[in-house]
Tab-separated table of C-alpha atoms in Angstrom:
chain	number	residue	atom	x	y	z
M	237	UNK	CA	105.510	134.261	117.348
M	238	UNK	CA	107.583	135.870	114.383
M	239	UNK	CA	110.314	136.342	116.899
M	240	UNK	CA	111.018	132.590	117.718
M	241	UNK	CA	113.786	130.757	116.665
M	242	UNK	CA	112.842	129.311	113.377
M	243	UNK	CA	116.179	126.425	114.417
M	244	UNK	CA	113.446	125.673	116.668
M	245	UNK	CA	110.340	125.624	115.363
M	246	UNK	CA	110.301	122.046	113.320
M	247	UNK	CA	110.685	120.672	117.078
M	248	UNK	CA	108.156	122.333	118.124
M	249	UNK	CA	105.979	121.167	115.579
M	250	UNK	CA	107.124	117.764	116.040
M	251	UNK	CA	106.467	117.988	119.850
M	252	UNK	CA	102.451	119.442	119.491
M	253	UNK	CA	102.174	115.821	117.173
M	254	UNK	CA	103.484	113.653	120.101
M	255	UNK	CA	101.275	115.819	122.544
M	256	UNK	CA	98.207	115.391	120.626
M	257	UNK	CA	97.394	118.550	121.108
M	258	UNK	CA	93.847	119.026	119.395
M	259	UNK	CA	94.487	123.254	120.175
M	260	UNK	CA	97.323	123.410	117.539
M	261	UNK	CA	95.198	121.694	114.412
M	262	UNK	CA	94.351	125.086	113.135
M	263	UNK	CA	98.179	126.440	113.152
M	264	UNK	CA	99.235	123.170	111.932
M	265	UNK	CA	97.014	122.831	109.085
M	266	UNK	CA	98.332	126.848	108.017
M	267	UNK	CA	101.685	125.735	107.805
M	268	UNK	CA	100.775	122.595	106.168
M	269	UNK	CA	98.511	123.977	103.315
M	270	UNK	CA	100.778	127.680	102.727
M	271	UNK	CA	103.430	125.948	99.792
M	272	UNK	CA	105.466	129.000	101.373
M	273	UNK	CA	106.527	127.549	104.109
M	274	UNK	CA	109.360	125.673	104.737
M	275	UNK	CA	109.385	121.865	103.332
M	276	UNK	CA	110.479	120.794	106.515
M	277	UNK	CA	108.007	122.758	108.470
M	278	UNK	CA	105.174	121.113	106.418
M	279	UNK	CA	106.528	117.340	106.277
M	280	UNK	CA	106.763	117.726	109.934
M	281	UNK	CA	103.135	119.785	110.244
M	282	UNK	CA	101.775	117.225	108.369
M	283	UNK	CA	103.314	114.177	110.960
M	284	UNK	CA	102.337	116.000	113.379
M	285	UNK	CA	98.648	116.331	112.224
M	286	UNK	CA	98.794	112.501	111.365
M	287	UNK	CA	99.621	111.531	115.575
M	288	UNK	CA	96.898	114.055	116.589
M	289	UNK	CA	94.351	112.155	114.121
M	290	UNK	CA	91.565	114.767	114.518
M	291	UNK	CA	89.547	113.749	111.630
M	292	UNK	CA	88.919	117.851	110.756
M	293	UNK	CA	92.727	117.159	109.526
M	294	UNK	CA	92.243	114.161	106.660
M	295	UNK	CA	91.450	116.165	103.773
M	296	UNK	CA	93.860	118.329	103.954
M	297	UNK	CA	96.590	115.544	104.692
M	298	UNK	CA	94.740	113.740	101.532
M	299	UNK	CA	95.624	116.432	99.331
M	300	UNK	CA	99.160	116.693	100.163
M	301	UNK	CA	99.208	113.156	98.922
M	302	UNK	CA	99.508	115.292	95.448
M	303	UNK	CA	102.426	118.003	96.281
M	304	UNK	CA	105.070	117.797	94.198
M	305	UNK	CA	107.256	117.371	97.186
M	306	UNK	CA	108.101	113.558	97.067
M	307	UNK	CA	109.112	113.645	100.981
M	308	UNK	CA	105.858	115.432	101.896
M	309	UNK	CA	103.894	112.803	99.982
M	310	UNK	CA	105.725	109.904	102.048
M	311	UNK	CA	104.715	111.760	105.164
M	312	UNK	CA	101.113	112.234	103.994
M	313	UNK	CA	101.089	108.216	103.663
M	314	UNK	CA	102.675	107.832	107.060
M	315	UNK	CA	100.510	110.358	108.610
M	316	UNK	CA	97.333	108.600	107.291
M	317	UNK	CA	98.226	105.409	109.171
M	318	UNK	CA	96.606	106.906	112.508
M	319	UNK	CA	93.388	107.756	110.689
M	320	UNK	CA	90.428	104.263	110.945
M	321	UNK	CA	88.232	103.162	107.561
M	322	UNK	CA	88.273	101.717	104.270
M	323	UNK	CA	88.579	105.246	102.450
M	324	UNK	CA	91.826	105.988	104.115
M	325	UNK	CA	92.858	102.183	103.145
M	326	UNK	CA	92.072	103.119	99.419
M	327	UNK	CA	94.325	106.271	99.667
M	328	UNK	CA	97.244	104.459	101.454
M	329	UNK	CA	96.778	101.923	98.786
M	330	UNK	CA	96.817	104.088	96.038
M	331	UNK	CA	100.658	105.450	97.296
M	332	UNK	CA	101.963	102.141	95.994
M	333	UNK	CA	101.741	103.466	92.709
M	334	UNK	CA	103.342	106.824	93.254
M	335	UNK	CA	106.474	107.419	91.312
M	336	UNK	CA	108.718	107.901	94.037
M	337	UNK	CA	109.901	104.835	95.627
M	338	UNK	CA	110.010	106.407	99.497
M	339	UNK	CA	106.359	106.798	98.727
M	340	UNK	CA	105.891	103.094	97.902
M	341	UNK	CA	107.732	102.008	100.669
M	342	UNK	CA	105.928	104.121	103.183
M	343	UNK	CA	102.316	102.567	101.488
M	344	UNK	CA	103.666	98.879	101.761
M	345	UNK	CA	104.830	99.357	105.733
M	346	UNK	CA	101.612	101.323	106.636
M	347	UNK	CA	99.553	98.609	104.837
M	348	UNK	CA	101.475	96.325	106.881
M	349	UNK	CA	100.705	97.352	109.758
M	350	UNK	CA	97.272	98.510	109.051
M	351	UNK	CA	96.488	94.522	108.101
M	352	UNK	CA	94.918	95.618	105.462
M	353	UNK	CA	93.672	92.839	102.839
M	354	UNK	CA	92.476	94.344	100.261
M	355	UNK	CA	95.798	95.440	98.966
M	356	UNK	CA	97.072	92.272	99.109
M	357	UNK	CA	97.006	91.488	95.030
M	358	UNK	CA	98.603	94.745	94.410
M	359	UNK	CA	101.302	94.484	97.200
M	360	UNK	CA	102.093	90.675	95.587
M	361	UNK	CA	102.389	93.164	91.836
M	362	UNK	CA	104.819	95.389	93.965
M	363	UNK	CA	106.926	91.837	95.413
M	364	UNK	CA	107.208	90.374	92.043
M	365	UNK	CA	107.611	93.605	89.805
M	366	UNK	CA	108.471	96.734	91.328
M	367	UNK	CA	111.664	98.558	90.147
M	368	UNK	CA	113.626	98.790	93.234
M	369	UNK	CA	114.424	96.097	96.131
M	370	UNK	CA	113.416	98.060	98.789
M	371	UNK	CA	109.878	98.173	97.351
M	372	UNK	CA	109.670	94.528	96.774
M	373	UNK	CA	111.297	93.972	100.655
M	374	UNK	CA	108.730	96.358	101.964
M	375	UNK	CA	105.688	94.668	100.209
M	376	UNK	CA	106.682	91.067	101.036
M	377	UNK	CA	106.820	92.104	104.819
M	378	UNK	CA	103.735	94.153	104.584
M	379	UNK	CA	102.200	90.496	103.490
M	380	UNK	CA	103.709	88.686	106.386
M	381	UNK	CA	101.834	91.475	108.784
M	382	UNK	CA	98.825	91.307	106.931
M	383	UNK	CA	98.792	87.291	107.842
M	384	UNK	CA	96.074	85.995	105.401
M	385	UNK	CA	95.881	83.055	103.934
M	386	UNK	CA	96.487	84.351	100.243
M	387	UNK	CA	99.487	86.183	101.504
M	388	UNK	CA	100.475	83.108	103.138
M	389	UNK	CA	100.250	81.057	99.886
M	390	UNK	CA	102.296	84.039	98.206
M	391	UNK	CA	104.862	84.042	100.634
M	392	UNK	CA	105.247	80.106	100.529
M	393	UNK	CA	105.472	80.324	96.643
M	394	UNK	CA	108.241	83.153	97.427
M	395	UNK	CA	110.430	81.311	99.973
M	396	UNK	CA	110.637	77.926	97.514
M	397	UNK	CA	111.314	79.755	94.435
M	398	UNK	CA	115.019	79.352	94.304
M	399	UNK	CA	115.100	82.309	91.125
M	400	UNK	CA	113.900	84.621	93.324
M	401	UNK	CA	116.761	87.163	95.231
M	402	UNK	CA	117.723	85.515	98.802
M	403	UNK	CA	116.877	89.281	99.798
M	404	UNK	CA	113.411	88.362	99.350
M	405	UNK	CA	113.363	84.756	100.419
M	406	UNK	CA	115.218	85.773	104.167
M	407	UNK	CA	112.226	87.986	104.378
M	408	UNK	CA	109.409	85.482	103.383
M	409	UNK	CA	110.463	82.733	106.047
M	410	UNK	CA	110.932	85.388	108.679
M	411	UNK	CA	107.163	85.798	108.107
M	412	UNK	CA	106.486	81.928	107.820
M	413	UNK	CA	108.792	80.947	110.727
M	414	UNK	CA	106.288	83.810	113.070
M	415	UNK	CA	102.932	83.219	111.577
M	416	UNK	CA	102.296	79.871	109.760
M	417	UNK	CA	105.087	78.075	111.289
M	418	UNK	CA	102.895	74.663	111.230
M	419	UNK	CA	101.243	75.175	107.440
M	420	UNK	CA	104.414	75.869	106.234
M	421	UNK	CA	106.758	73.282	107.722
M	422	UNK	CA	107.156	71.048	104.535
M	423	UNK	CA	108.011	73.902	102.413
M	424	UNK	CA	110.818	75.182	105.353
M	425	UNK	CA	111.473	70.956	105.359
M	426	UNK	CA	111.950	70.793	101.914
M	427	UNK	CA	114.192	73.432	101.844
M	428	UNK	CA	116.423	72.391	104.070
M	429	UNK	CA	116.660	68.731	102.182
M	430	UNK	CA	117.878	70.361	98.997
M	431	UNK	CA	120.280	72.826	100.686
M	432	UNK	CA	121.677	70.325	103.409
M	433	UNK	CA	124.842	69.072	101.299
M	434	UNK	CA	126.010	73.258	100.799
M	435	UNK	CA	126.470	73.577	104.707
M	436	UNK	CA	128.102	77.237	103.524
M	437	UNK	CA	125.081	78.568	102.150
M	438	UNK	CA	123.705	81.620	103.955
M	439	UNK	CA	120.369	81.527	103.288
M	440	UNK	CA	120.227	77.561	104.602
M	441	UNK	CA	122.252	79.444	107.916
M	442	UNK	CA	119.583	82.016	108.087
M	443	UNK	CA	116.615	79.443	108.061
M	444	UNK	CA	117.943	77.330	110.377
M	445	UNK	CA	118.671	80.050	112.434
M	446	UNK	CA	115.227	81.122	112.663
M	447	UNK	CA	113.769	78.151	113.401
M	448	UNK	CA	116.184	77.775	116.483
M	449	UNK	CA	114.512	80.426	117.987
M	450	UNK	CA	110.850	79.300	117.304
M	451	UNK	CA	109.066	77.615	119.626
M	452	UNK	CA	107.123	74.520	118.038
M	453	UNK	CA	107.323	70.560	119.093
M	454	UNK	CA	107.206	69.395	115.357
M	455	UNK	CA	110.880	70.977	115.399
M	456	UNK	CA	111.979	68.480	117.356
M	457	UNK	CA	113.386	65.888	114.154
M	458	UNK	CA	114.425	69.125	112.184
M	459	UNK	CA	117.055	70.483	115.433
M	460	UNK	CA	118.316	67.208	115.969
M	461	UNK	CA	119.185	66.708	112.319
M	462	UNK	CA	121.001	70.108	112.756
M	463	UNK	CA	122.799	68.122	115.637
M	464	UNK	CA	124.487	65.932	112.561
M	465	UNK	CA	125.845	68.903	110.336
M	466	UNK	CA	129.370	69.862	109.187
M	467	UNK	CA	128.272	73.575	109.742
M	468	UNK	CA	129.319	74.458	113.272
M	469	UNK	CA	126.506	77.422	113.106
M	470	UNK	CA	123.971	74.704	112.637
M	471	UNK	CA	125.011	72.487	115.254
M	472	UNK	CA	124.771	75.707	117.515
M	473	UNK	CA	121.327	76.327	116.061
M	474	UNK	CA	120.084	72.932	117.072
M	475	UNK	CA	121.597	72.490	120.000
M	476	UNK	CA	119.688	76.819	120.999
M	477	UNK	CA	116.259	75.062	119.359
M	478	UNK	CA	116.669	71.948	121.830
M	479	UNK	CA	117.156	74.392	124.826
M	480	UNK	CA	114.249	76.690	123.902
M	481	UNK	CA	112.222	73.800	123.497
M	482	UNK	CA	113.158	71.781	125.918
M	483	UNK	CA	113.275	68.835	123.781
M	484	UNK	CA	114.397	66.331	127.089
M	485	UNK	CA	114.161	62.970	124.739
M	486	UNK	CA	117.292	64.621	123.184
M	487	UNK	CA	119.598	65.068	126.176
M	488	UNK	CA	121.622	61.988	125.742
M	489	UNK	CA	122.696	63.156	122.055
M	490	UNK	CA	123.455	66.929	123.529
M	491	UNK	CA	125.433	65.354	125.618
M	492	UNK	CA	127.935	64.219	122.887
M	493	UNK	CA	128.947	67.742	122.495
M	494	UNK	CA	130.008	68.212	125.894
M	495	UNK	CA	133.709	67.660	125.184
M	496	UNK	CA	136.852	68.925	125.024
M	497	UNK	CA	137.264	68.121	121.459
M	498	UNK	CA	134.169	69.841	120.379
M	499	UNK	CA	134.565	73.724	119.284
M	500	UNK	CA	134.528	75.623	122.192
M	501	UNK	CA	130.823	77.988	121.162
M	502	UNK	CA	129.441	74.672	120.097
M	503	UNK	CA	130.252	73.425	123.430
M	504	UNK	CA	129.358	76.169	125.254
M	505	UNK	CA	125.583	75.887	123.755
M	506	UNK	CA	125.648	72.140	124.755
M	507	UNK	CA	126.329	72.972	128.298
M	508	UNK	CA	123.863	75.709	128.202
M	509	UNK	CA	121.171	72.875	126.816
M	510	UNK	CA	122.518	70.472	129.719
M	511	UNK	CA	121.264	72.635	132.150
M	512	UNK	CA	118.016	73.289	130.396
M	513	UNK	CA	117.335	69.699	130.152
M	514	UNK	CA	118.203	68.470	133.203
């Protein structure tokens, strides 16, 4: 309708994607396709085409992976996410090389997500080399969704590598900590043992955070070690890990907190344990 509200029409574009409505492909694909339009029009056209997934839409979503709009490109990558086979894998992979690093980012997450293994050795390039940190964050968490044992290994080799930004590292054990929590243990154990006398150090408070919200009865010796730091956080930490795991054999040194002359959070989380225990 020539005499609608164009404020309006990028919602209603967005609103035939979340629909699903198969009846607007052919309109869609017009506004995606005519270079005329308006940019918005045909990053949103083309989202919209990617939620509707009618697989009459994938070539031309394929060949917007080549506009020279950068932000249409990271929509053609996102849109492609909805669409099943190894093809569409290849083409999602081959975004990690684009020279915008949206783009890359967009690859990584939908490869992510996708589990897709075959990009593993080029999303482990993008973690170790890529230009910006955003990249390299996107690929390593792509690696933790993908869950394989060769990202695994990767991410193992990226949590102990102390040269390697803590930007990177937090990301690496989040994946550990959720997916490999047993095979990785000694390297999250060994970790801990060289950090232990820098109580201060945030990325020893961020692991030991983590873990006090896993669920796992090998943690058992780790939280009550916590139980025995300087850092007040930690002591929290173990004493939350306890709780959640209702580690009873413990009680008696929770206990020990319950004072007046503890700090009043870390008391608070040994009270909270108490009645866990009990």
């Amino acid at each position: 309708d020539p005499s609608f509200s164009t404020k309006l029409k990028p919602q209603v574009i967005l609103s035939l994607g979340e629909l699903k409505s198969k009846e607007a492909v052919p309109e869609l694909t017009k506004i995606l396709q005519n270079q005329n339009s308006d940019a918005t029009e045909r990053r949103y056209a083309c989202d919209a085409l990617g939620k509707i997934a009618d697989p009459a839409s994938l070539p031309v979503i394929e060949k917007a992976l080549s506009s020279s709009d950068t932000y249409l490109r990271s929509y053609a990558i996102a849109a492609l996410a909805n669409f099943p086979g190894t093809k569409v894998d290849g083409l999602i992979t081959q975004g990690l090389k684009d020279s915008f690093w949206r783009v890359r980012v967009s690859a990584a997450q939908t490869l992510g997500t996708r589990k897709v293994s075959s990009a593993i050795p080029i999303l482990e390039y993008k973690a170790r080399y890529d230009p910006e940190l955003v990249v390299q964050q996107a690929a390593v968490k792509a690696l933790g969704e993908i869950n394989d044992p060769a990202s695994i290994a990767f991410l193992q080799k990226v949590f102990s590598n102390k040269l390697i930004t803590p930007a990177l590292r937090t990301i690496a054990v989040d994946a550990l900590v959720s997916h490999d929590l047993n095979g990785s243990l000694k390297e999250i154990e060994t970790f801990i043992q060289s950090e232990w006398d820098k109580p201060n150090d945030h990325l020893l408070d961020y692991v030991c955070n983590q873990l006090s919200q896993a669920k796992n009865p090998k943690l058992e010796p780790l939280f009550e070690r916590f139980l025995g730091s300087t850092s007040l956080n930690i002591q929290i930490y173990g004493l939350r890990g306890i709780r959640n795991n209702d580690f009873k054999g413990l009680l008696d040194k929770v206990k020990k907190f319950d004072n007046s002359k503890e700090n009043q959070s870390v008391r608070a989380a040994a009270e909270a344990a108490i009645s866990t225990l009990k």
